[in-house]
PDB file of C-alpha atoms in Angstrom:
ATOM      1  CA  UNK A   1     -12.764 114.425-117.727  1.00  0.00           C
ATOM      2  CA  UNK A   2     -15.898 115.335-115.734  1.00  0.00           C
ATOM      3  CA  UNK A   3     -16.144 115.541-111.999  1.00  0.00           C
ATOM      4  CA  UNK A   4     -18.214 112.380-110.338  1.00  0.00           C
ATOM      5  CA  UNK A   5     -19.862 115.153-108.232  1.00  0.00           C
ATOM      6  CA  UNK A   6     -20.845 117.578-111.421  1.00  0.00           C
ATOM      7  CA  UNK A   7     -24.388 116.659-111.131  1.00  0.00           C
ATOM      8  CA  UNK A   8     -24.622 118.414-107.946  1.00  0.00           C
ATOM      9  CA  UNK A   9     -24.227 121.277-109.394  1.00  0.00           C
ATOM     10  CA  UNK A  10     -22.410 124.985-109.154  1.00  0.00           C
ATOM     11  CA  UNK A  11     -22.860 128.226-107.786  1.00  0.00           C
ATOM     12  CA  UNK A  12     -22.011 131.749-106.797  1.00  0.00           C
ATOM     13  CA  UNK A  13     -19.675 131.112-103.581  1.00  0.00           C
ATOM     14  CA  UNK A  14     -21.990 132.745-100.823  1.00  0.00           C
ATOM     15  CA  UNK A  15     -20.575 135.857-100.235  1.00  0.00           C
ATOM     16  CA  UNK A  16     -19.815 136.666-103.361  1.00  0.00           C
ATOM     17  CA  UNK A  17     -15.998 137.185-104.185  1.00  0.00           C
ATOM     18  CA  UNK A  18     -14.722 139.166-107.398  1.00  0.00           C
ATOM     19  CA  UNK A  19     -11.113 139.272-108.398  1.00  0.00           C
ATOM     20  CA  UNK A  20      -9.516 140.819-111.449  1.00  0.00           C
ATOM     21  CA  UNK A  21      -7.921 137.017-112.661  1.00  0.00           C
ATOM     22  CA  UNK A  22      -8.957 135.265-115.309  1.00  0.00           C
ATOM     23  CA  UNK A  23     -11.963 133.608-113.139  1.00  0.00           C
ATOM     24  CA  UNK A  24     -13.545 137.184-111.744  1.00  0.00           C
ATOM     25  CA  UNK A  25     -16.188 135.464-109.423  1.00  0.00           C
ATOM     26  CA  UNK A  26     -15.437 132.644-106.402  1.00  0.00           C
ATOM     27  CA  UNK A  27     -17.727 129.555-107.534  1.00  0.00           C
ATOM     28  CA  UNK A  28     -18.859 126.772-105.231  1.00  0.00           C
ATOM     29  CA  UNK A  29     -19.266 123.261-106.240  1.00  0.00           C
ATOM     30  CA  UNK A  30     -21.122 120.131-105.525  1.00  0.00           C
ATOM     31  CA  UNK A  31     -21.670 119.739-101.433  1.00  0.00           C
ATOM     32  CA  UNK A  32     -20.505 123.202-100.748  1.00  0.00           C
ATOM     33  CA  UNK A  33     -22.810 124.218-103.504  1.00  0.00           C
ATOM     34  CA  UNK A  34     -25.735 123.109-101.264  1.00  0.00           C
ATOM     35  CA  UNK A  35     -24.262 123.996 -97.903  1.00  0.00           C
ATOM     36  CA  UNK A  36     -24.266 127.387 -99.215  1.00  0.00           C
ATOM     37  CA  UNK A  37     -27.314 127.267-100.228  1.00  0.00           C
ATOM     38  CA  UNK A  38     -28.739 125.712 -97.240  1.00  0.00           C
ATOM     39  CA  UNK A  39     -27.191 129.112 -95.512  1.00  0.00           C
ATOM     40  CA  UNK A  40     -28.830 131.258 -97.461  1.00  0.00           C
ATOM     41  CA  UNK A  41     -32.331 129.952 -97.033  1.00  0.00           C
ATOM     42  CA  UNK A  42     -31.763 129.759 -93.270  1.00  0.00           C
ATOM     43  CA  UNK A  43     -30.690 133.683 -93.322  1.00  0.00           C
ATOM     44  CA  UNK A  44     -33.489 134.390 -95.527  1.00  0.00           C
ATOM     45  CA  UNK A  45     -36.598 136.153 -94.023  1.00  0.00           C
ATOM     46  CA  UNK A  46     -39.795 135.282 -95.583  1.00  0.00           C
ATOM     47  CA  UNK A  47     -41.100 138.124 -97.457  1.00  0.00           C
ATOM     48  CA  UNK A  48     -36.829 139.376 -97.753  1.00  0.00           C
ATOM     49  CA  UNK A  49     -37.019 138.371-101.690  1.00  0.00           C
ATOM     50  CA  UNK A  50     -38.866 140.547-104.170  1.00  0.00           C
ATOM     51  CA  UNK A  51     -39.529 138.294-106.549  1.00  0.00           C
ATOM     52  CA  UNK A  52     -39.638 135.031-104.612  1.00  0.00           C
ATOM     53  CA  UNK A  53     -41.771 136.376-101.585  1.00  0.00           C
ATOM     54  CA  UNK A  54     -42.272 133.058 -99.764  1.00  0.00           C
ATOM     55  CA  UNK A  55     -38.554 132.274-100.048  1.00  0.00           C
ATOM     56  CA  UNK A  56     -36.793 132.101 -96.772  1.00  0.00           C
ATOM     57  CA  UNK A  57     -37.848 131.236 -92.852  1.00  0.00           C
ATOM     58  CA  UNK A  58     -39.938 132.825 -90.118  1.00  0.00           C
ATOM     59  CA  UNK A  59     -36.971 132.575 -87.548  1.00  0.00           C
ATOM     60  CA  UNK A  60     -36.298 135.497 -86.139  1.00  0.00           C
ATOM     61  CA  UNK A  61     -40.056 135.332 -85.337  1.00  0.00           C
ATOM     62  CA  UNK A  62     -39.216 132.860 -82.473  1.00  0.00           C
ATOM     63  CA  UNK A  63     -35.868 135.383 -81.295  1.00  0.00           C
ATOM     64  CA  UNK A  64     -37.912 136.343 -78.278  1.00  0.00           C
ATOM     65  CA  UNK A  65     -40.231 133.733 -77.399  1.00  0.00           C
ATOM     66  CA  UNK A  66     -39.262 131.197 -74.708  1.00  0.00           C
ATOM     67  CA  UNK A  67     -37.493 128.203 -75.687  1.00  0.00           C
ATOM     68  CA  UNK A  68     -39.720 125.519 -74.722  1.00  0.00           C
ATOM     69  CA  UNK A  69     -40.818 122.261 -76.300  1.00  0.00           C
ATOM     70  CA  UNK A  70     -42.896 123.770 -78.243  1.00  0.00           C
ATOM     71  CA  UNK A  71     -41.106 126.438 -79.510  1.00  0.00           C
ATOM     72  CA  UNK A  72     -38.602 124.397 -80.795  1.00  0.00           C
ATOM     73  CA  UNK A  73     -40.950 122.235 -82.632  1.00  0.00           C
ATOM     74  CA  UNK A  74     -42.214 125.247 -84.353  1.00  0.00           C
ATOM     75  CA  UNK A  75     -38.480 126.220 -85.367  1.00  0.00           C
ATOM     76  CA  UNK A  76     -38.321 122.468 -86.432  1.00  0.00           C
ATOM     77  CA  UNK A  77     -41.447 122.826 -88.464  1.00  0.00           C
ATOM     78  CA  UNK A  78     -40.149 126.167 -89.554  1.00  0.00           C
ATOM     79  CA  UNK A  79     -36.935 124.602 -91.170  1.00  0.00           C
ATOM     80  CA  UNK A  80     -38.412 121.509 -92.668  1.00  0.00           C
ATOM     81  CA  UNK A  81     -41.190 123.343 -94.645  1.00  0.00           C
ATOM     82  CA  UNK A  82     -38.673 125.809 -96.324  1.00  0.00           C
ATOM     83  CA  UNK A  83     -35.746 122.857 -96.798  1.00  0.00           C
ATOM     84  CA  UNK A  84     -38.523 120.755 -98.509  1.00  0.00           C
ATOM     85  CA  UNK A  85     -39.745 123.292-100.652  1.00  0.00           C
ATOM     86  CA  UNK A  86     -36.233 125.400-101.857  1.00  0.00           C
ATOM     87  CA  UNK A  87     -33.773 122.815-101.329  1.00  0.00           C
ATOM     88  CA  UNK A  88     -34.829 119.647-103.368  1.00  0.00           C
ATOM     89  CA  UNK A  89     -31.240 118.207-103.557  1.00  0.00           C
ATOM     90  CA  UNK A  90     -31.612 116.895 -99.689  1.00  0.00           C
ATOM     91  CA  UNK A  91     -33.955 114.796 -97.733  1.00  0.00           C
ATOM     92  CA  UNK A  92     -33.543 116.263 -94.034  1.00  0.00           C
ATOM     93  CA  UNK A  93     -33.113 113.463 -91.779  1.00  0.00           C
ATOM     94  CA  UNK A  94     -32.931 115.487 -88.247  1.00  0.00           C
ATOM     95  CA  UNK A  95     -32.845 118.833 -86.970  1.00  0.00           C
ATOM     96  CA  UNK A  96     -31.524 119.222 -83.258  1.00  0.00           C
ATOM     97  CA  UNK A  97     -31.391 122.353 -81.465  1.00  0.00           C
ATOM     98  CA  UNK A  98     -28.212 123.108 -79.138  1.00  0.00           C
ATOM     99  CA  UNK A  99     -29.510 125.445 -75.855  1.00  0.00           C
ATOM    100  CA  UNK A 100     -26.288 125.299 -74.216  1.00  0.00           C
ATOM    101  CA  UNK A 101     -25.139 128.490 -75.503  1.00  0.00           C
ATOM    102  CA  UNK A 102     -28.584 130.518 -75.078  1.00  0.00           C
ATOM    103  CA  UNK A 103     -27.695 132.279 -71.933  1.00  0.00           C
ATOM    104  CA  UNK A 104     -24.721 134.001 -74.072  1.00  0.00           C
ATOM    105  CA  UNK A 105     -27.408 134.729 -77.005  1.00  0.00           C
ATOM    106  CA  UNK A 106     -26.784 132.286 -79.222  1.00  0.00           C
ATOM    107  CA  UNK A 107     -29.060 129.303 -80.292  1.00  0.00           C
ATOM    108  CA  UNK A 108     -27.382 126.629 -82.498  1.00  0.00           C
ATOM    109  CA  UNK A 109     -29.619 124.902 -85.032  1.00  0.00           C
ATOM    110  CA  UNK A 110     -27.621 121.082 -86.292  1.00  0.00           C
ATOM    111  CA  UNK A 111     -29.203 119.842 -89.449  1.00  0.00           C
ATOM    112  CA  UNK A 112     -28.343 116.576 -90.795  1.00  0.00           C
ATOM    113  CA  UNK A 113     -29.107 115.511 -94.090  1.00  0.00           C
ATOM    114  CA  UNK A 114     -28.574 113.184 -97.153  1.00  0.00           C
ATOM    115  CA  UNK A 115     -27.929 114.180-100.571  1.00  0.00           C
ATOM    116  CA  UNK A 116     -30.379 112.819-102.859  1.00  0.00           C
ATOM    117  CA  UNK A 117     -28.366 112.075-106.060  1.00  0.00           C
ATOM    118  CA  UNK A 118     -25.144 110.106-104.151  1.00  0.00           C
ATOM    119  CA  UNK A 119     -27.047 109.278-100.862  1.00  0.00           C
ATOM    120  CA  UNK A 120     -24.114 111.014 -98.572  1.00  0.00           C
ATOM    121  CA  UNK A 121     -24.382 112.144 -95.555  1.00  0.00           C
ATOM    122  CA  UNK A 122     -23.584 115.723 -93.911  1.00  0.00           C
ATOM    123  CA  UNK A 123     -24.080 118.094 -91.060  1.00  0.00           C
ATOM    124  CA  UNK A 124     -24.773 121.954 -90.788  1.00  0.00           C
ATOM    125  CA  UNK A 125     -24.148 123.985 -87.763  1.00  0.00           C
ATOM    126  CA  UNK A 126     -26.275 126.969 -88.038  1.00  0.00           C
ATOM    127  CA  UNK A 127     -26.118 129.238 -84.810  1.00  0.00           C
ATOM    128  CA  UNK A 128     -28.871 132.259 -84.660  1.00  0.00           C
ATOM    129  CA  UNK A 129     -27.458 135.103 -82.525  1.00  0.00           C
ATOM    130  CA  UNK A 130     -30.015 136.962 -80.619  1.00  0.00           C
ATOM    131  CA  UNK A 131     -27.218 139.271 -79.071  1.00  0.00           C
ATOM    132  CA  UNK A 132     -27.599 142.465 -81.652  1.00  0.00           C
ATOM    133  CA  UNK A 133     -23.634 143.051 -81.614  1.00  0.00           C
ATOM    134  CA  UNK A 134     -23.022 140.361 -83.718  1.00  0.00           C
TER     135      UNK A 134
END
């Protein structure tokens, strides 16, 4: 019997695992399929893919502007533009950006969205570290 979610597809789990059982590579499926995914574009620099140059988002550009009001609408704009073109199984609803933890280096980016092919609802926490240790 098939999955309800099997439309959503499957991928590569993000980092890839390999074992020597019968199924050699971790796969992700359905939501954490485009969580993943979601991830990746976020960590992607523009220009970071060979053959998909304009893959990715500008930012680390922003790591050492000042955070003001505009700034984070850039960032906004930054994440919409590359969610709208390389992740067509979401419509973003929002994208709020977390200062609290700035001072320590770390900016956290919340995107909510809605899956387009069952209409549900999720959240992604993505923090940017500007601290080079991490």
């Amino acid at each position: 019997m098939q999955n309800k979610n099997s439309f959503l597809g499957k991928g590569w789990a993000f980092p890839p695992e390999f074992s020597h059982n019968d199924n050699p590579t971790r796969m992700s499926n359905y939501e954490e399929d485009i969580r993943q995914s979601l991830v990746i574009l976020l960590s992607t620099r523009t220009g970071e893919r060979i053959h998909r140059p304009d893959y990715g988002t500008e930012l680390y550009r922003y790591q050492f502007e000042q955070l003001d009001l505009t700034m984070e609408t850039m960032i906004k704009s930054a994440i919409e533009k590359a969610v709208l073109l390389y992740e067509p199984r979401v419509s973003l609803d929002r994208i709020e950006i977390n200062k609290a933890s700035i001072q320590d280096g770390i900016l956290i980016i919340e995107l909510y969205y809605t899956i387009r092919m069952n209409n549900v609802q999720q959240e992604l926490t993505y923090p940017i570290y500007f601290d080079s240790n991490r």
